[in-house]
C-alpha cells in the first residue's frame, strides 16, 4: 500500500487514511497547544492560573510527572545494556522512544514556563552550583542529548533509510557502543531524577516539602529516584499495552511485560517502605517541630484523601499486586496495577508541587486553591499531542518492537 | 560555566559539579565522534552494513547482540 | 537577648529593621513610599492582589475575638533579608545557633539557578538582579514570607507617568522576579556621599529606607544592627530589657532574618510563628523577653 515500504520489515500497519486521520487529531491538539503557547509568550504568564502564591502550576506538575514516567528509558537501558537482562531487549526500544518524548516535551514546556525564555541559557552561563534547579537543567539537557543518540539507531534503521550504507552502518556501530550511552544516561538520570526531588526537599522554609537528608541531598532526592525507576517500567509497559489494544497487534511478549511488572513491583515495594517511613517521621516529628499539624498540611481541597490515594490505593496496593505472579500473568490485572502505580507517582509530583505551595507558612497568610486556565491546559496538552504524534510515527515506521514479527506468527 | 566566568570560583563545589558535567559531555562527544569515524572507516573498507530485504536485517542483529 | 554579632556570625554591617507593631496604624504609607521609590507599577486591574507587586505589604491581623474584645494589628512585611544559619533550640531560644543543626542558607539565594539573587556579606542585604532573572520563580516558591513578586504583567505606565520614575532604580519588565532591596540604591548614594566627605563609614541617617522615612508614626526603624551606635540595635536591646516581646517572623524555621518586630501584646506575638500548643509557645519565649 501507499507507505508500506517504510514499515518495519515483516509487519503490517493500519490503513494510511486512518493514520492520516489520527495524525490530524494529533495536529489539532498541537494547534490548541500552539494557541496557548502563543498567548503565553505574547501576553505573558498572566494568561495562566499561576500567581504569587502558586509560582509553580500545572506545567511543573506535568514536567515532573512525565520526567518520572520517562525514567523507564534510562532504567530499562541500564538493565538491558549494562546488567544485560536479555528479556528486556524486546522493550528497550520503545522505552527509549517514550523517554525521548517525555524529556523533549518537558524541555519544550519549560521554554514557555519561565518568564524570560530567551534568557534560559543564563542557568548554564551564570550557573549557581548550589541550586538543585541548576543541576536539573544541566542533567536534563545533557540526558536529552543522550536520548536522541539512543533513539537514532531506531530512526536510521527505518527500512528505507537503512538502505543508505552510511546510515545503516552508523546505526549498527551505535548499537555496538550503546553501553557507553546507557551508562552515561544512567548516571545523568540518577542525578536529575534525584535533583527534581531535591528541589523541594531543600526548601527548609516550606515545611510541607522540607526533609533532612544525607549531606547535601534531602531524602526526597532518593525517594524521587526510587519512585521514578519504580514507575518508569510500568509506564513503558502501559503504553505498549495500550498500543497493542488499539492496533490489535501483539508487540511485546507477555513474558517481557511480566518482567517489567516484577521490576516495578520490587522497586515500588522498596520505595513504599522508605516513603512510609519518611512520611511518618515527617508527620510525627518535623511538622510539629515547626509548630504545625497534619490538619494544616492537609486541608481541603488537598485533604488527607490525597495521602491515602497516593500511599495506599496508588502505592501499597499496586506494589503488592505487582509482586503477585498471578496478577502479572493476567493482562487486565497487570494493566490495572501499572496504571495505579503511574497514577501514584503523578499524585506524588502533584502533591509536592501544588500542595507545598498551597500551605501558608506565615500564620496570617491565607490558603488558596489552584485552578489552571485553558491556556495553561492548552500548553500542557503539548505532551499529549506531541507524544501521540511522535509515538505514532515511530510505531508505524521504526523497528522498535523486535519480537513483533515472531508474535504475529503465533 | 567556564573558569573565566564572573561567578566561577576554584572551590570544591565548582570543581565537582563542572568536572562531572564536562566529563559526561566528553564521554558522549568522544564516543559519538569515534562511532562516526568507525562508520567512515567501515564504508571506506567496504564493510558497510547494508539493509537487505530478507532475513539479514539490522534489527534482528541488534536483538541478538 | 539578641546578640547580633553572634547571630549573624560577623563583624560586618548587617542592615536590619525594627518594626513596632504597637505604633503601626496600617496606613500603608510605607508601602506606597516603597512603590514610588522603587518604580513599582500599578497594574490595570489591581483587584486581584495575588498578582500585585507590593515589595512591602501590610497585613492586617486580629485576635479572633468578637466585639467588643476585638483587637486589630498590622504587620508591615518587607523582604526579611534572611541570612540562614543553624537553627537554635528551645533551651536558649531560637537566636542562638545549635552547632549540631543542619546549616541553612538564605532560602531564595541558594535556589536561584542563574545567580540573579545573592547574599551580600558586607551589608547582609539580599540583592536582586532583574536583568539576570530568567523568571523560573523557584525563589518565589522558596520564600515563606511571600516577599518575592513575579511580574505577571508588563506594567502599563500611563503616558507621562514615566517622568515620575526614580532614575536610581531600573523598572522591571514582565517575566522577572523582584523584591525589597532595603533601598540598596540609597546605600550606594550614601557610600558616594561618605567618599566625597572623606568619611570611612556611612552615617546612620544617610542611609534610611523609603518606608522608614515615610512612616508617620515612626513605627519603622532602620540601621546597622551590628553597629552599636545605630538606634535600631540599641532599641531592640532596650525593649528586650523592658520586657517587651521582640521577635522575628517564623523564627523557628531558621531563616535568621534581619527584620525584628516588637509588641507588648501576646496575641500579636503569637501571630509571628506557628505553635501547636500553649506549651509550645511558652518554650519559644525564654530569652526573648529581657
XYZ file of C-alpha atoms in Angstrom:
765
model
C 0.000 0.000 0.000
C 0.945 3.668 -0.079
C 3.639 3.792 2.583
C 4.146 0.099 3.250
C 7.738 0.221 2.018
C 8.508 2.368 5.023
C 7.046 -0.054 7.521
C 9.412 -2.250 9.509
C 10.157 -5.485 7.752
C 7.717 -8.333 8.178
C 4.910 -6.412 9.863
C 1.723 -4.736 8.731
C 0.327 -1.414 9.769
C -3.100 0.189 9.516
C -4.674 1.878 6.519
C -2.982 5.180 5.608
C -6.263 7.071 5.628
C -6.930 6.062 9.215
C -3.393 7.008 10.119
C -3.643 10.416 8.489
C -6.922 10.973 10.306
C -5.195 10.136 13.584
C -2.331 12.493 12.728
C -4.875 15.226 12.111
C -6.235 14.708 15.607
C -2.712 14.997 16.996
C -2.298 18.111 14.875
C -5.463 19.575 16.297
C -4.195 19.032 19.844
C -0.922 20.665 18.879
C -2.787 23.587 17.358
C -4.588 24.039 20.669
C -1.178 23.939 22.343
C 0.122 26.461 19.852
C -2.609 28.938 20.644
C -1.977 28.668 24.365
C 1.777 28.933 23.906
C 1.462 31.933 21.620
C -0.758 33.730 24.105
C 1.584 32.994 26.988
C 4.616 34.200 25.065
C 2.890 37.258 23.637
C 0.813 38.446 26.559
C 2.830 36.975 29.418
C 2.296 34.395 32.108
C -0.741 36.229 33.406
C -2.564 34.013 30.897
C -2.128 31.128 33.306
C -3.737 30.440 36.668
C -0.435 30.935 38.453
C 0.121 33.775 40.884
C 2.478 34.808 43.668
C 1.148 32.004 45.862
C 1.400 29.413 43.104
C 4.719 30.151 41.492
C 4.521 26.667 40.037
C 1.370 25.405 38.389
C 0.089 22.744 36.059
C 3.161 22.763 33.834
C 5.629 21.957 36.567
C 3.365 19.137 37.736
C 3.269 17.762 34.188
C 7.025 18.228 33.755
C 7.809 16.387 36.963
C 5.302 13.661 36.185
C 6.466 12.971 32.626
C 10.123 13.017 33.597
C 9.377 10.474 36.288
C 7.308 8.359 33.913
C 10.017 8.656 31.270
C 12.535 7.137 33.682
C 11.740 3.822 32.058
C 14.150 4.860 29.324
C 17.260 5.092 31.426
C 16.437 2.263 33.767
C 15.455 -0.210 31.068
C 18.612 0.772 29.143
C 20.625 0.248 32.300
C 19.129 -3.182 32.928
C 19.347 -4.152 29.277
C 22.795 -2.907 28.238
C 24.709 -2.920 31.499
C 23.106 -5.578 33.682
C 22.435 -7.498 30.424
C 18.955 -8.785 31.156
C 18.273 -10.242 27.711
C 14.492 -10.276 28.018
C 14.402 -6.502 28.123
C 15.831 -6.164 24.621
C 12.243 -6.617 23.462
C 11.085 -3.396 25.117
C 14.135 -1.155 25.444
C 13.490 0.442 22.049
C 10.031 1.684 22.933
C 11.254 2.667 26.405
C 13.848 4.953 24.846
C 11.243 6.364 22.498
C 8.927 7.188 25.402
C 11.825 8.724 27.303
C 12.686 10.865 24.294
C 9.106 12.097 24.036
C 8.875 12.818 27.752
C 12.145 14.718 28.017
C 11.895 16.759 24.843
C 8.270 17.543 25.647
C 9.203 18.670 29.148
C 12.011 20.874 27.820
C 9.633 22.490 25.336
C 7.095 23.178 28.051
C 9.770 24.676 30.271
C 10.580 27.094 27.485
C 7.109 28.575 27.923
C 7.095 28.262 31.696
C 9.969 30.585 32.512
C 9.226 34.282 32.436
C 12.149 35.063 30.156
C 12.595 32.121 27.762
C 15.322 33.893 25.767
C 17.364 34.097 28.944
C 17.036 30.391 29.641
C 20.724 29.902 28.885
C 21.626 32.031 31.917
C 21.063 28.944 34.008
C 24.101 27.485 32.239
C 26.160 30.623 31.727
C 25.681 32.027 35.240
C 25.196 28.722 36.959
C 24.640 28.680 40.703
C 26.072 25.284 41.518
C 24.352 25.167 44.896
C 20.903 25.195 43.368
C 19.132 21.926 42.670
C 17.463 23.533 39.675
C 20.850 24.182 38.077
C 21.652 20.517 38.489
C 18.301 19.666 36.902
C 18.876 21.956 33.926
C 22.338 20.635 33.203
C 21.455 16.971 33.575
C 18.145 17.092 31.714
C 19.591 18.814 28.663
C 22.604 16.516 28.598
C 20.395 13.475 29.036
C 18.093 14.669 26.257
C 21.171 14.599 24.011
C 21.862 11.040 25.171
C 18.270 10.055 24.425
C 18.484 11.467 20.914
C 21.615 9.412 20.362
C 19.943 6.316 21.821
C 16.919 6.776 19.559
C 18.998 7.486 16.491
C 19.657 3.834 15.582
C 15.923 3.098 15.507
C 15.370 6.042 13.173
C 18.291 5.156 10.946
C 17.094 1.577 10.793
C 13.866 2.538 9.100
C 13.707 0.171 6.193
C 14.322 2.811 3.566
C 16.769 4.958 5.481
C 18.898 1.930 6.361
C 19.426 1.267 2.652
C 21.837 4.172 2.649
C 25.050 2.385 3.672
C 26.328 5.299 5.742
C 23.183 5.419 7.878
C 22.853 1.678 8.201
C 26.470 1.269 9.229
C 26.308 4.188 11.617
C 23.227 2.704 13.279
C 24.936 -0.663 13.532
C 28.029 0.868 15.123
C 25.908 2.887 17.528
C 24.194 -0.312 18.626
C 27.542 -1.878 19.422
C 28.706 1.050 21.558
C 25.307 1.719 23.133
C 26.538 0.584 26.545
C 28.536 3.802 26.871
C 25.463 5.932 26.282
C 23.374 3.734 28.526
C 25.939 4.170 31.280
C 26.197 7.930 30.864
C 22.427 8.157 30.654
C 22.015 6.171 33.842
C 24.476 8.409 35.650
C 22.838 11.621 34.432
C 19.335 10.339 35.094
C 20.186 9.270 38.601
C 21.205 12.830 39.342
C 18.425 14.726 37.701
C 15.641 12.472 38.933
C 17.113 12.992 42.349
C 17.609 16.711 41.927
C 13.990 17.148 40.983
C 13.181 15.738 44.383
C 15.984 17.703 45.916
C 14.437 20.878 44.582
C 11.578 20.529 47.022
C 13.432 18.828 49.816
C 15.843 21.723 50.313
C 13.052 24.265 50.843
C 13.639 24.452 54.567
C 11.187 27.327 54.826
C 8.371 25.246 53.345
C 7.556 22.650 55.998
C 5.414 20.551 53.684
C 8.284 19.853 51.336
C 11.378 20.111 53.509
C 13.281 16.987 54.521
C 16.518 16.339 56.295
C 18.868 14.132 54.388
C 22.322 12.772 53.748
C 24.927 15.502 53.277
C 23.586 17.992 50.726
C 20.883 15.621 49.489
C 17.485 15.659 51.227
C 15.622 12.355 51.492
C 13.301 13.468 48.682
C 16.322 13.196 46.370
C 16.479 9.447 46.901
C 12.732 8.973 47.118
C 12.205 10.653 43.753
C 14.809 8.469 42.089
C 13.312 5.341 43.574
C 9.757 6.276 42.649
C 10.843 7.176 39.121
C 12.557 3.846 38.478
C 9.644 2.049 40.073
C 7.166 3.720 37.755
C 9.138 4.140 34.551
C 8.949 0.476 33.536
C 5.234 0.451 34.348
C 4.564 3.447 32.148
C 6.518 1.995 29.256
C 4.597 -1.265 29.526
C 1.291 0.586 29.842
C 1.991 2.447 26.603
C 2.813 -0.820 24.870
C -0.361 -2.448 26.177
C -2.492 0.462 25.037
C -0.838 0.359 21.621
C -1.490 -3.371 21.421
C -5.164 -2.924 22.220
C -5.644 -0.003 19.854
C -3.802 -1.570 16.927
C -4.862 -5.151 17.600
C -1.269 -6.339 17.262
C 0.988 -8.170 19.704
C 4.152 -6.133 20.039
C 5.997 -7.308 23.109
C 5.933 -10.809 24.605
C 3.883 -11.102 27.765
C 6.921 -12.526 29.498
C 8.714 -9.221 28.971
C 5.748 -7.307 30.285
C 5.672 -9.547 33.326
C 9.348 -8.897 33.922
C 8.763 -5.144 33.727
C 5.932 -5.621 36.181
C 8.166 -7.551 38.537
C 10.870 -4.899 38.365
C 8.269 -2.234 39.046
C 6.807 -4.241 41.887
C 10.110 -4.805 43.645
C 11.204 -1.193 43.319
C 7.787 0.133 44.263
C 7.804 -2.008 47.400
C 11.234 -0.709 48.358
C 10.045 2.818 47.663
C 6.861 2.430 49.691
C 8.773 1.164 52.720
C 11.069 4.181 52.654
C 8.308 6.592 51.715
C 6.043 5.457 54.536
C 8.914 5.751 56.999
C 9.746 9.202 55.706
C 6.116 10.340 55.799
C 5.701 9.021 59.329
C 8.803 10.837 60.567
C 7.735 13.989 58.771
C 4.233 13.882 60.215
C 5.248 12.951 63.764
C 8.477 14.893 64.207
C 9.113 17.535 61.585
C 5.653 19.018 61.235
C 5.087 19.563 64.988
C 8.681 20.788 65.138
C 7.729 23.827 63.108
C 4.561 24.328 65.081
C 2.208 22.926 62.521
C -0.046 19.902 62.311
C -1.363 17.451 59.751
C -4.704 19.300 59.634
C -2.911 22.374 58.379
C -0.798 20.381 55.945
C -3.767 18.551 54.507
C -6.678 20.928 54.172
C -9.450 20.950 51.604
C -9.347 20.569 48.688
C -5.931 18.963 49.211
C -7.144 16.864 52.106
C -5.974 13.591 53.657
C -7.731 11.703 50.876
C -4.700 12.648 48.784
C -2.426 10.982 51.301
C -4.420 7.727 51.265
C -4.711 7.828 47.494
C -1.015 8.395 46.918
C 0.335 5.991 49.519
C -2.458 3.453 49.738
C -4.548 2.934 46.634
C -1.783 4.005 44.272
C 1.177 2.956 46.381
C 0.943 -0.073 48.613
C -1.819 -1.700 46.565
C -0.015 -1.789 43.190
C 3.208 -2.772 44.972
C 1.524 -5.865 46.401
C -0.293 -6.582 43.147
C 2.846 -6.444 41.036
C 4.651 -8.832 43.341
C 1.983 -11.499 42.881
C 2.812 -13.650 39.817
C -0.862 -14.378 39.111
C -1.535 -10.666 38.780
C 1.374 -10.245 36.408
C 0.146 -13.157 34.316
C -3.250 -11.556 33.837
C -3.218 -8.879 31.135
C -6.006 -6.921 32.774
C -4.709 -7.039 36.335
C -1.178 -6.190 35.218
C -2.556 -3.203 33.338
C -4.546 -2.091 36.374
C -1.612 -2.443 38.756
C 0.660 -0.483 36.451
C -1.980 2.188 35.950
C -2.352 2.613 39.712
C 1.424 2.752 40.024
C 1.710 5.527 37.451
C -1.217 7.417 38.974
C 0.552 7.265 42.312
C 3.632 8.965 41.014
C 1.607 11.658 39.279
C -0.144 12.272 42.601
C 3.200 12.418 44.361
C 4.545 15.020 41.951
C 1.300 16.981 42.178
C 1.407 16.970 45.954
C 4.983 18.188 46.137
C 4.382 20.987 43.661
C 0.909 22.292 44.339
C 0.305 21.281 47.936
C 3.727 22.543 49.074
C 2.797 25.959 47.794
C -0.793 25.844 48.994
C 0.140 25.626 52.664
C 0.678 29.135 54.025
C 3.658 29.276 56.356
C 3.014 32.675 57.938
C 0.061 32.360 60.307
C -1.566 35.433 58.829
C -1.189 34.320 55.222
C -4.138 32.713 53.540
C -4.725 29.388 51.892
C -5.925 29.484 48.315
C -6.507 26.627 45.901
C -5.073 26.450 42.405
C -7.016 26.263 39.170
C -5.298 26.236 35.778
C -6.665 28.370 32.938
C -7.463 26.984 29.497
C -4.263 28.498 28.111
C -2.330 26.585 30.724
C -4.174 23.380 29.878
C -3.540 24.065 26.192
C 0.212 24.241 26.696
C 0.012 21.243 28.995
C -1.625 19.239 26.236
C 1.645 19.578 24.311
C 2.807 16.373 25.897
C -0.307 14.592 24.609
C -0.309 15.938 21.079
C 3.446 15.784 20.637
C 3.655 12.432 22.390
C 0.923 10.793 20.332
C 2.379 12.216 17.130
C 5.953 11.095 17.657
C 4.933 7.776 19.169
C 2.550 7.012 16.317
C 5.106 7.869 13.656
C 7.697 5.748 15.423
C 5.271 2.849 15.844
C 4.382 2.938 12.156
C 7.826 3.406 10.634
C 10.541 2.411 13.074
C 11.610 -1.118 14.060
C 11.151 -0.648 17.803
C 9.400 -3.943 18.512
C 11.949 -6.701 17.797
C 9.547 -9.533 18.657
C 6.574 -8.308 16.681
C 7.247 -10.494 13.676
C 7.591 -13.590 15.833
C 4.476 -12.763 17.837
C 2.420 -12.107 14.733
C 3.190 -15.616 13.521
C 1.815 -17.184 16.713
C 30.048 27.979 33.304
C 33.665 28.458 32.391
C 36.653 29.384 34.523
C 36.662 32.868 33.023
C 33.005 33.440 34.047
C 32.255 36.052 36.681
C 30.771 33.625 39.217
C 33.457 30.991 38.836
C 35.414 30.154 41.988
C 38.010 27.465 42.197
C 36.213 25.753 45.080
C 35.240 22.137 45.615
C 31.640 22.793 44.551
C 32.601 24.155 41.143
C 35.288 21.543 40.627
C 32.965 18.641 41.353
C 29.926 19.987 39.503
C 31.664 21.116 36.335
C 34.208 18.329 36.489
C 31.430 15.769 36.302
C 29.477 17.744 33.714
C 32.391 18.180 31.332
C 33.409 14.567 31.888
C 29.935 13.394 30.842
C 29.947 15.673 27.795
C 33.433 14.472 26.869
C 32.459 10.815 27.106
C 29.378 11.392 24.951
C 31.293 13.509 22.458
C 34.256 11.194 22.099
C 32.050 8.113 21.734
C 29.896 9.791 19.115
C 32.891 11.051 17.145
C 34.608 7.660 17.393
C 31.465 5.971 16.069
C 31.309 8.391 13.153
C 34.949 7.727 12.345
C 34.452 3.973 12.610
C 31.496 4.231 10.260
C 33.629 6.160 7.788
C 36.323 3.532 8.048
C 33.798 0.715 7.566
C 32.348 2.359 4.469
C 35.796 3.011 3.058
C 36.975 -0.534 3.664
C 33.817 -1.989 2.122
C 32.435 -3.425 5.354
C 29.316 -1.328 5.156
C 26.358 -2.744 6.985
C 23.606 -2.714 4.396
C 19.932 -3.410 4.917
C 18.782 -6.401 2.920
C 15.179 -7.216 2.213
C 15.456 -10.688 3.676
C 16.437 -12.366 6.977
C 19.530 -10.298 7.478
C 18.099 -7.073 8.830
C 19.930 -4.842 11.282
C 17.124 -5.142 13.740
C 17.457 -8.880 14.237
C 21.171 -8.416 14.663
C 20.619 -5.869 17.380
C 18.263 -8.255 19.142
C 20.941 -10.925 19.085
C 23.779 -8.624 20.160
C 18.810 38.702 74.488
C 19.629 39.056 70.814
C 23.375 39.215 70.304
C 23.641 40.382 66.705
C 27.287 39.658 66.142
C 26.664 36.144 67.409
C 23.502 35.573 65.371
C 24.991 36.848 62.147
C 28.436 35.447 62.867
C 30.250 38.521 61.619
C 31.589 41.962 62.479
C 30.487 43.345 59.101
C 27.432 45.561 58.746
C 24.119 43.836 58.968
C 21.381 46.216 57.933
C 18.045 45.470 59.532
C 14.802 46.860 60.817
C 12.758 47.093 63.947
C 9.036 47.430 63.321
C 6.912 48.442 66.264
C 3.542 46.809 65.742
C 2.025 48.808 68.556
C 2.826 52.014 66.680
C 1.738 50.831 63.238
C -1.642 52.219 62.239
C -1.891 50.290 58.987
C -1.956 53.475 56.949
C 0.147 51.951 54.200
C 2.341 54.993 53.662
C 5.375 52.722 53.852
C 4.019 50.509 51.101
C 3.242 53.453 48.854
C 6.600 55.103 49.511
C 8.315 51.847 48.608
C 6.435 51.560 45.336
C 7.217 55.145 44.476
C 10.900 54.886 45.395
C 11.443 51.639 43.542
C 9.363 52.224 40.437
C 6.852 49.505 41.179
C 3.925 49.818 38.892
C 0.195 49.756 39.310
C -1.476 47.129 37.142
C -4.528 47.769 35.017
C -6.583 45.579 37.300
C -5.418 45.726 40.887
C -8.387 43.871 42.343
C -6.547 40.567 42.296
C -3.900 41.170 44.922
C -2.280 37.805 44.376
C -0.543 39.232 41.324
C 0.144 42.728 42.603
C 3.690 43.848 43.211
C 3.976 45.168 46.725
C 7.514 44.809 47.996
C 6.395 45.971 51.401
C 2.991 44.603 52.174
C 0.950 45.494 55.247
C -1.026 42.584 56.651
C -3.993 43.124 58.923
C -4.438 40.648 61.750
C -6.875 40.424 64.614
C -7.145 38.461 67.831
C -10.073 36.367 66.600
C -12.410 37.653 69.273
C -15.880 39.051 68.734
C -16.816 42.646 69.509
C -16.147 44.279 71.994
C -12.982 42.245 72.597
C -11.736 42.551 69.004
C -8.236 43.899 68.639
C -6.554 44.626 65.338
C -2.883 44.948 64.484
C -0.831 45.407 61.346
C 2.300 43.620 60.211
C 4.279 45.540 57.610
C 6.251 42.858 55.854
C 9.253 43.819 53.718
C 11.761 41.293 52.478
C 13.230 39.823 55.613
C 16.769 39.543 54.215
C 17.320 36.131 55.689
C 20.850 35.021 56.384
C 20.145 31.436 57.311
C 22.375 29.532 59.672
C 21.893 26.807 62.200
C 18.513 26.896 63.880
C 18.724 27.369 67.615
C 16.981 25.066 70.021
C 14.339 25.657 72.633
C 16.748 25.754 75.519
C 18.362 29.006 74.544
C 15.761 30.487 72.258
C 15.940 30.448 68.509
C 18.595 33.029 68.071
C 21.482 31.054 69.404
C 22.984 28.649 66.991
C 22.715 24.975 67.570
C 26.089 23.660 66.366
C 24.541 20.272 65.604
C 21.740 21.675 63.486
C 21.568 21.493 59.733
C 23.109 24.585 58.137
C 20.699 26.624 56.084
C 21.363 29.408 53.662
C 19.125 32.266 52.592
C 16.189 30.246 51.230
C 15.866 32.189 47.999
C 19.564 32.723 47.252
C 20.587 29.095 47.392
C 17.880 28.051 44.931
C 18.294 30.588 42.145
C 19.714 28.739 39.111
C 21.082 31.849 37.417
C 22.592 33.661 40.416
C 20.139 36.514 39.958
C 19.977 36.974 43.697
C 22.831 36.942 46.137
C 23.581 37.494 49.811
C 25.965 40.407 50.257
C 28.408 39.564 53.027
C 29.323 43.235 53.522
C 25.851 44.524 54.292
C 23.689 41.470 54.863
C 21.347 42.603 52.126
C 19.874 40.066 49.708
C 20.240 41.560 46.260
C 18.016 41.026 43.259
C 19.231 41.431 39.680
C 16.158 41.648 37.429
C 18.268 41.715 34.259
C 19.740 38.355 35.185
C 16.494 36.729 36.288
C 15.093 34.090 33.930
C 11.726 34.045 35.655
C 11.719 30.441 36.828
C 10.062 31.501 40.112
C 11.886 28.948 42.204
C 12.806 31.722 44.669
C 9.158 32.761 44.893
C 8.320 29.193 45.853
C 11.143 29.069 48.389
C 10.275 32.245 50.275
C 7.949 31.583 53.218
C 7.207 35.283 53.678
C 5.803 35.816 50.177
C 8.280 38.658 49.949
C 9.121 37.942 46.328
C 6.971 39.085 43.466
C 6.890 37.863 39.910
C 5.919 40.279 37.163
C 2.942 38.521 35.651
C 2.210 41.635 33.604
C 4.118 44.404 31.915
C 3.362 47.494 33.939
C 1.103 49.736 31.878
C 2.805 53.041 32.684
C 0.297 55.678 31.580
C 1.709 58.258 29.218
C 3.657 60.864 31.121
C 3.982 58.799 34.292
C 7.462 57.726 33.290
C 8.595 61.245 34.232
C 7.851 60.404 37.850
C 10.082 57.345 37.815
C 13.140 57.373 40.015
C 16.310 57.314 37.896
C 18.133 55.242 40.517
C 16.091 52.063 40.224
C 15.513 50.274 36.924
C 11.884 49.384 36.211
C 11.315 45.728 35.530
C 9.630 44.124 32.544
C 7.335 41.168 32.844
C 8.736 37.740 33.411
C 11.193 38.616 36.164
C 11.089 38.445 39.929
C 11.579 41.476 42.154
C 11.611 42.201 45.845
C 12.526 44.682 48.533
C 16.226 45.545 48.432
C 16.333 47.694 51.586
C 16.616 50.581 49.099
C 20.097 49.475 48.138
C 20.470 52.382 45.729
C 20.323 54.666 48.784
C 23.175 52.684 50.313
C 25.196 53.318 47.180
C 24.336 57.021 47.317
C 25.329 57.132 50.995
C 28.633 55.487 50.102
C 29.228 58.119 47.434
C 28.484 60.850 49.954
C 30.833 59.348 52.549
C 33.597 59.084 49.967
C 33.027 62.665 48.900
C 33.118 63.826 52.511
C 36.206 61.794 53.250
C 34.397 59.635 55.798
C 35.254 55.964 56.418
C 31.764 54.792 57.235
C 28.383 55.987 56.065
C 26.329 57.979 58.547
C 23.292 56.357 60.079
C 20.862 58.935 58.737
C 22.417 58.985 55.269
C 21.128 55.522 54.566
C 17.495 55.070 55.514
C 14.926 53.163 53.509
C 11.986 54.924 51.923
C 9.488 53.102 54.109
C 11.312 54.125 57.293
C 11.205 57.746 56.237
C 7.574 57.628 55.177
C 6.112 56.090 58.325
C 4.144 58.862 60.071
C 4.178 57.163 63.483
C 7.845 56.193 63.405
C 6.979 52.520 63.643
C 9.895 51.501 61.435
C 13.477 51.890 62.496
C 16.331 51.016 60.117
C 20.066 50.766 60.556
C 23.072 48.568 61.008
C 22.275 46.003 63.668
C 25.960 45.276 64.165
C 26.790 48.923 64.776
C 26.283 49.755 68.495
C 25.882 53.443 67.622
C 22.868 52.829 65.428
C 19.465 53.289 67.048
C 17.899 50.100 65.739
C 20.188 47.710 67.629
C 20.077 49.827 70.776
C 16.283 49.956 70.718
C 15.944 46.202 70.253
C 18.072 45.563 73.286
C 16.381 48.234 75.311
C 12.927 46.820 74.516
C 14.066 43.366 75.481
C 15.352 44.690 78.811
C 11.998 46.359 79.347
C 10.229 43.056 78.920
C 8.580 43.739 75.585
C 8.192 40.956 73.062
C 10.908 41.352 70.427
C 10.881 38.686 67.774
C 11.253 37.799 64.144
C 8.764 36.162 61.823
C 8.924 32.376 61.509
C 11.994 32.317 63.690
C 11.808 28.593 64.361
C 12.334 27.786 60.688
C 15.873 29.049 60.978
C 15.721 31.754 58.330
C 17.680 34.094 60.647
C 16.119 37.270 59.308
C 17.002 40.916 59.848
C 13.548 42.365 60.369
C 12.613 42.467 64.041
C 9.136 43.153 65.342
C 8.103 44.336 68.744
C 4.854 44.437 70.649
C 3.525 44.303 74.152
C 0.551 42.199 73.173
C 0.905 38.444 73.492
C -1.686 37.604 70.845
C 0.284 39.636 68.337
C 3.456 37.761 69.308
C 1.662 34.501 68.662
C 0.886 35.605 65.104
C 4.550 35.666 64.190
C 5.079 31.945 64.180
C 3.261 28.649 64.236
C 2.659 26.967 67.573
C 0.852 23.735 68.232
C 0.027 24.484 71.841
C 0.467 26.974 74.670
C 3.302 24.814 75.928
C 4.981 25.096 72.546
C 4.544 28.872 72.585
C 5.952 29.253 76.084
C 9.039 27.287 75.121
C 9.728 29.721 72.321
C 9.962 32.687 74.633
C 12.913 32.233 77.003
C 15.484 34.895 76.452
C 13.228 36.874 74.147
C 11.678 38.840 76.937
C 14.501 40.546 78.823
